[in-house]
Structures are given as structure tokens and as C-alpha cells.
GROMACS .gro file of C-alpha atoms in nm:
model
  245
    1MET     CA    1   0.000   0.000   0.000
    2LYS     CA    2   0.284   0.244   0.084
    3LYS     CA    3   0.443   0.177  -0.256
    4ILE     CA    4   0.113   0.242  -0.432
    5LEU     CA    5   0.056   0.567  -0.244
    6THR     CA    6   0.412   0.676  -0.323
    7LEU     CA    7   0.348   0.612  -0.692
    8PHE     CA    8   0.026   0.812  -0.681
    9PHE     CA    9   0.199   1.096  -0.499
   10ALA     CA   10   0.477   1.106  -0.757
   11CYS     CA   11   0.221   1.113  -1.036
   12ALA     CA   12   0.031   1.391  -0.866
   13LEU     CA   13   0.343   1.604  -0.830
   14SER     CA   14   0.438   1.544  -1.192
   15MET     CA   15   0.093   1.650  -1.312
   16ALA     CA   16   0.094   1.958  -1.093
   17MET     CA   17   0.423   2.065  -1.250
   18GLN     CA   18   0.298   2.000  -1.603
   19ALA     CA   19  -0.063   2.114  -1.579
   20GLN     CA   20  -0.118   2.114  -1.954
   21THR     CA   21   0.011   1.758  -2.003
   22LYS     CA   22  -0.211   1.451  -1.987
   23HIS     CA   23  -0.079   1.119  -1.868
   24ASN     CA   24  -0.167   0.753  -1.873
   25VAL     CA   25  -0.189   0.624  -1.515
   26TYR     CA   26  -0.164   0.263  -1.405
   27VAL     CA   27  -0.353   0.169  -1.088
   28TRP     CA   28  -0.300  -0.156  -0.896
   29VAL     CA   29  -0.583  -0.290  -0.677
   30ASP     CA   30  -0.529  -0.628  -0.510
   31GLY     CA   31  -0.263  -0.710  -0.768
   32GLU     CA   32  -0.480  -0.621  -1.070
   33LYS     CA   33  -0.348  -0.346  -1.298
   34THR     CA   34  -0.590  -0.098  -1.455
   35LEU     CA   35  -0.496   0.167  -1.711
   36ILE     CA   36  -0.651   0.515  -1.688
   37GLU     CA   37  -0.577   0.702  -2.012
   38ASN     CA   38  -0.526   1.076  -2.056
   39ALA     CA   39  -0.565   1.165  -1.689
   40ASP     CA   40  -0.513   1.535  -1.624
   41SER     CA   41  -0.539   1.532  -1.244
   42ILE     CA   42  -0.549   1.304  -0.941
   43THR     CA   43  -0.746   1.378  -0.624
   44PHE     CA   44  -0.689   1.185  -0.304
   45SER     CA   45  -0.986   1.138  -0.069
   46GLU     CA   46  -0.947   1.112   0.307
   47PRO     CA   47  -0.908   0.749   0.415
   48THR     CA   48  -1.212   0.607   0.587
   49THR     CA   49  -1.166   0.386   0.892
   50PRO     CA   50  -1.465   0.188   1.019
   51PRO     CA   51  -1.539   0.206   1.393
   52ALA     CA   52  -1.349  -0.049   1.602
   53GLY     CA   53  -1.490  -0.395   1.547
   54ASP     CA   54  -1.754  -0.291   1.291
   55GLU     CA   55  -1.541  -0.405   0.998
   56GLU     CA   56  -1.592  -0.764   1.112
   57ALA     CA   57  -1.969  -0.758   1.169
   58VAL     CA   58  -2.130  -0.980   0.904
   59ASP     CA   59  -2.506  -0.952   0.857
   60LEU     CA   60  -2.632  -1.301   0.775
   61GLY     CA   61  -2.996  -1.196   0.786
   62LEU     CA   62  -3.039  -1.324   1.142
   63SER     CA   63  -3.124  -1.165   1.477
   64VAL     CA   64  -2.755  -1.073   1.538
   65LYS     CA   65  -2.448  -1.004   1.329
   66TRP     CA   66  -2.156  -1.244   1.346
   67ALA     CA   67  -1.784  -1.175   1.358
   68GLN     CA   68  -1.579  -1.272   1.053
   69ARG     CA   69  -1.326  -1.459   1.264
   70ASN     CA   70  -1.272  -1.629   1.597
   71LEU     CA   71  -1.186  -1.419   1.898
   72GLY     CA   72  -0.810  -1.366   1.902
   73ALA     CA   73  -0.764  -1.463   1.537
   74GLU     CA   74  -0.600  -1.241   1.275
   75ASN     CA   75  -0.778  -1.402   0.979
   76PRO     CA   76  -1.099  -1.602   0.925
   77TRP     CA   77  -0.899  -1.924   0.884
   78ASP     CA   78  -0.695  -1.875   1.203
   79PHE     CA   79  -0.801  -2.077   1.508
   80GLY     CA   80  -0.769  -1.781   1.744
   81THR     CA   81  -0.748  -1.796   2.122
   82TYR     CA   82  -0.891  -2.080   2.330
   83PHE     CA   83  -1.088  -1.984   2.638
   84ALA     CA   84  -1.217  -2.173   2.938
   85TRP     CA   85  -1.583  -2.080   2.991
   86GLY     CA   86  -1.610  -1.759   3.190
   87GLU     CA   87  -1.244  -1.661   3.147
   88ILE     CA   88  -1.127  -1.366   2.939
   89GLU     CA   89  -0.769  -1.474   2.861
   90GLY     CA   90  -0.606  -1.768   2.692
   91LYS     CA   91  -0.351  -1.974   2.883
   92ASP     CA   92  -0.104  -2.261   2.847
   93ASN     CA   93  -0.294  -2.524   3.042
   94TYR     CA   94  -0.666  -2.598   3.059
   95GLU     CA   95  -0.761  -2.806   3.362
   96TRP     CA   96  -0.938  -2.773   3.696
   97ALA     CA   97  -0.618  -2.660   3.868
   98THR     CA   98  -0.602  -2.349   3.647
   99TYR     CA   99  -0.975  -2.272   3.621
  100LYS     CA  100  -1.082  -1.930   3.750
  101HIS     CA  101  -1.421  -2.026   3.890
  102GLY     CA  102  -1.346  -2.342   4.086
  103THR     CA  103  -1.100  -2.628   4.127
  104SER     CA  104  -1.333  -2.925   4.085
  105TYR     CA  105  -1.681  -3.016   3.958
  106ASN     CA  106  -1.817  -2.979   4.314
  107GLN     CA  107  -1.603  -2.685   4.424
  108LEU     CA  108  -1.726  -2.413   4.191
  109THR     CA  109  -1.710  -2.055   4.317
  110LYS     CA  110  -1.930  -1.883   4.055
  111TYR     CA  111  -2.217  -1.973   3.823
  112VAL     CA  112  -2.383  -2.232   4.042
  113SER     CA  113  -2.759  -2.287   4.030
  114SER     CA  114  -2.790  -2.649   4.144
  115VAL     CA  115  -2.709  -2.815   4.475
  116GLY     CA  116  -2.392  -3.020   4.484
  117TYR     CA  117  -2.167  -2.815   4.257
  118GLY     CA  118  -2.068  -2.517   4.470
  119LEU     CA  119  -1.777  -2.496   4.714
  120ASP     CA  120  -1.913  -2.553   5.066
  121GLY     CA  121  -2.269  -2.538   4.938
  122PHE     CA  122  -2.222  -2.213   4.743
  123ILE     CA  123  -2.506  -2.110   4.510
  124ASP     CA  124  -2.545  -1.778   4.326
  125ASN     CA  125  -2.815  -1.884   4.076
  126LYS     CA  126  -2.620  -1.730   3.788
  127GLU     CA  127  -2.674  -1.918   3.461
  128VAL     CA  128  -2.555  -1.654   3.211
  129LEU     CA  129  -2.208  -1.499   3.207
  130ASP     CA  130  -2.168  -1.157   3.361
  131GLU     CA  131  -2.028  -0.904   3.117
  132SER     CA  132  -1.705  -0.902   3.320
  133ASP     CA  133  -1.659  -1.273   3.239
  134ASP     CA  134  -1.762  -1.248   2.873
  135ALA     CA  135  -1.435  -1.262   2.676
  136ALA     CA  136  -1.582  -1.104   2.362
  137ALA     CA  137  -1.733  -0.814   2.556
  138GLN     CA  138  -1.412  -0.749   2.748
  139LEU     CA  139  -1.163  -0.787   2.463
  140LEU     CA  140  -1.359  -0.623   2.181
  141GLY     CA  141  -1.611  -0.389   2.344
  142ASN     CA  142  -1.827  -0.189   2.101
  143GLY     CA  143  -2.131  -0.411   2.158
  144TRP     CA  144  -1.959  -0.743   2.090
  145ARG     CA  145  -2.042  -1.037   2.318
  146MET     CA  146  -2.058  -1.415   2.325
  147PRO     CA  147  -2.363  -1.571   2.157
  148THR     CA  148  -2.653  -1.728   2.342
  149PRO     CA  149  -2.758  -2.090   2.282
  150GLU     CA  150  -3.066  -1.958   2.102
  151GLU     CA  151  -2.849  -1.753   1.864
  152MET     CA  152  -2.634  -2.058   1.798
  153GLN     CA  153  -2.946  -2.262   1.727
  154GLU     CA  154  -3.070  -1.992   1.490
  155LEU     CA  155  -2.736  -2.014   1.308
  156ILE     CA  156  -2.787  -2.390   1.270
  157GLU     CA  157  -3.149  -2.381   1.159
  158ASP     CA  158  -3.159  -2.072   0.937
  159CYS     CA  159  -2.827  -2.106   0.754
  160THR     CA  160  -2.680  -2.353   0.509
  161TRP     CA  161  -2.361  -2.530   0.615
  162GLU     CA  162  -2.106  -2.661   0.368
  163GLU     CA  163  -1.763  -2.808   0.429
  164ASP     CA  164  -1.502  -2.567   0.299
  165TYR     CA  165  -1.133  -2.483   0.312
  166ASP     CA  166  -0.985  -2.139   0.366
  167MET     CA  167  -0.610  -2.110   0.310
  168GLY     CA  168  -0.591  -2.489   0.347
  169VAL     CA  169  -0.771  -2.491   0.681
  170GLY     CA  170  -1.081  -2.710   0.706
  171GLY     CA  171  -1.409  -2.577   0.841
  172LEU     CA  172  -1.765  -2.496   0.749
  173ARG     CA  173  -1.896  -2.215   0.531
  174VAL     CA  174  -2.210  -2.079   0.697
  175THR     CA  175  -2.438  -1.893   0.455
  176GLY     CA  176  -2.729  -1.688   0.585
  177PRO     CA  177  -3.072  -1.632   0.428
  178ASN     CA  178  -2.946  -1.312   0.264
  179GLY     CA  179  -2.652  -1.485   0.093
  180ASN     CA  180  -2.375  -1.348   0.315
  181SER     CA  181  -2.146  -1.600   0.479
  182ILE     CA  182  -1.882  -1.661   0.744
  183PHE     CA  183  -1.617  -1.933   0.770
  184MET     CA  184  -1.591  -2.129   1.096
  185PRO     CA  185  -1.270  -2.334   1.115
  186PHE     CA  186  -1.238  -2.674   1.276
  187ALA     CA  187  -1.023  -2.529   1.552
  188GLY     CA  188  -1.049  -2.827   1.787
  189ARG     CA  189  -1.032  -2.791   2.165
  190MET     CA  190  -0.768  -2.758   2.434
  191TYR     CA  191  -0.742  -3.012   2.717
  192GLY     CA  192  -0.448  -2.960   2.946
  193SER     CA  193  -0.175  -2.826   2.717
  194ILE     CA  194  -0.273  -3.038   2.416
  195LEU     CA  195  -0.485  -2.936   2.117
  196PHE     CA  196  -0.728  -3.209   2.014
  197GLN     CA  197  -0.933  -3.256   1.695
  198SER     CA  198  -0.806  -2.955   1.504
  199ASN     CA  199  -0.908  -2.968   1.136
  200ALA     CA  200  -1.171  -3.225   1.234
  201SER     CA  201  -1.427  -3.038   1.446
  202GLY     CA  202  -1.490  -2.705   1.615
  203TYR     CA  203  -1.611  -2.610   1.962
  204TYR     CA  204  -1.763  -2.265   2.020
  205TRP     CA  205  -1.878  -2.147   2.363
  206THR     CA  206  -2.211  -1.978   2.429
  207SER     CA  207  -2.271  -1.746   2.723
  208SER     CA  208  -2.492  -1.995   2.910
  209LEU     CA  209  -2.437  -2.249   3.184
  210ASN     CA  210  -2.578  -2.601   3.175
  211GLU     CA  211  -2.844  -2.536   3.438
  212LYS     CA  212  -2.880  -2.906   3.523
  213ALA     CA  213  -2.512  -2.996   3.547
  214ASN     CA  214  -2.326  -2.681   3.648
  215VAL     CA  215  -1.988  -2.838   3.584
  216GLN     CA  216  -2.066  -2.781   3.216
  217ALA     CA  217  -2.157  -2.489   2.988
  218LYS     CA  218  -2.337  -2.485   2.653
  219TYR     CA  219  -2.149  -2.469   2.325
  220LEU     CA  220  -2.188  -2.521   1.952
  221CYS     CA  221  -2.017  -2.829   1.813
  222ILE     CA  222  -1.947  -2.828   1.438
  223ALA     CA  223  -1.821  -3.115   1.226
  224PRO     CA  224  -1.848  -3.224   0.862
  225ASN     CA  225  -2.147  -3.443   0.945
  226GLY     CA  226  -2.351  -3.191   1.143
  227GLN     CA  227  -2.387  -2.921   1.405
  228GLU     CA  228  -2.553  -2.913   1.746
  229VAL     CA  229  -2.573  -2.710   2.064
  230THR     CA  230  -2.467  -2.929   2.355
  231CYS     CA  231  -2.269  -2.910   2.682
  232TYR     CA  232  -1.916  -2.976   2.802
  233ASN     CA  233  -1.688  -2.916   3.101
  234ARG     CA  234  -1.624  -2.550   3.169
  235TYR     CA  235  -1.246  -2.571   3.210
  236PHE     CA  236  -1.178  -2.695   2.855
  237GLY     CA  237  -1.036  -2.447   2.605
  238PHE     CA  238  -1.288  -2.372   2.328
  239SER     CA  239  -1.316  -2.107   2.058
  240ILE     CA  240  -1.543  -1.803   2.074
  241ARG     CA  241  -1.720  -1.647   1.776
  242PRO     CA  242  -1.852  -1.305   1.887
  243VAL     CA  243  -2.187  -1.150   1.793
  244LYS     CA  244  -2.344  -0.806   1.813
  245LYS     CA  245  -2.675  -0.639   1.734
   0.00000   0.00000   0.00000
């Protein structure tokens, strides 16, 4: 981009110095060269920068807009960061010993609505993540958050899902009713310090607890043979695909 702008600037200076002379100008956009013949002037507009986060909001024709890429990823095909449910940072090891909200299935210290899961009988009746524990809300701001199970189910039921590859990475192309699409890679899941099932399946957290078995939270599982919203242990490292209104 800097080289292209330098070329344009040089052309502009040349034309300013020779106001009566017309020039042929070559323009490169994404590697494609276009010839503009007999140009007598060049005008640069002010660059436009979308508000933070808005450049990734894809309208699929659903109740919410979906991010183009996983939380922590640089590109749609990148796996991104893995998060334990209710944590806002990635880490090296995903197990009970490192989990923020408890050290065992029956020693949870937050998000407990059923007897038998809280430390020393603790219950707070929280079944949806507080904003302070929502990784998408904390890391992106600007209205982004983790999806609900209902929004994940809407994604399953109202979109078409096709196995696809982006930069050699396997995943599913999710196309909404309006024809727009997002790519969800098979990013696998983290257990301990080991990544399992990458390029085979994907695991995407929702913001909701499993109200019957509080050791677990709800997530979207995607694979070549189908998709479903189900539950798994909270301390595992899963992906997050943010949403916003």
C-alpha cells in the first residue's frame, strides 16, 4: 500500500508541474493493474476507517451479526485464542487446577444454580455470564459479546452449512438467508496443554451455563457431518465467535 501511495503521490506532483500535459496512469488494486488514459489530475480522498470492530460484523440476515473470525484470530482461517468458559484470557494449560471459577466439579465458586456443585454449598443462581466474564465483551467492546444458545441454534437452523477450506484450513462455510457467509474453522479444543481434533471439528462457547449440570456450559459443536448445541466441562479451552446487534 505504501508503494502504491508513493506512486500516486509522484504522479500527482508530476501533473501539478505539467498542468497542460495529460498522462496515462496505471492503478493496482489487489494485484490487478488498470490503465486510466489521458488523466489530467489526481485527487486523493481522506481514508475512511470503520469504527473499532464494525469491519468484522457480518449480517447473515439473522437476529444478530456475526464476527468474521474467531476471537483472538487475525484471519478467518486462524483458530484464534482458546478460552475456558467464563475466562477472558487464553492460557497454556486448561484443567481444573487453572480454572478461574473453581478447582473441581463440586467446588465451583461462581455460576452455580444447582445443589452439589458449589464450594461448601455455594449457590449464586447465575446461569448466564456476567459481562465481566464475557471474553468477547471485554476484549472487543463496542457491543460485541458471546452468543446465546438460542443464537447458535438460529445459526444452525436458518443457515446452510457446507464443508469448505480457507487457506488450506478445514471448516464450514455458513451462509445466511441473505446470501452473506462466514467461515468457521475446525479449531479443535484444548485439554491440558494439548490441542485435540483440530481440522476435524470445532467447539464454540455460548454465554450460558448447563443449568442441570453446572460443571458444564453450553457450546456449539461443528463437524463435517452436522452441528448441534450441547454441553461440556467448563475448564476446557474452546473457541469463541462473537456476535453483536
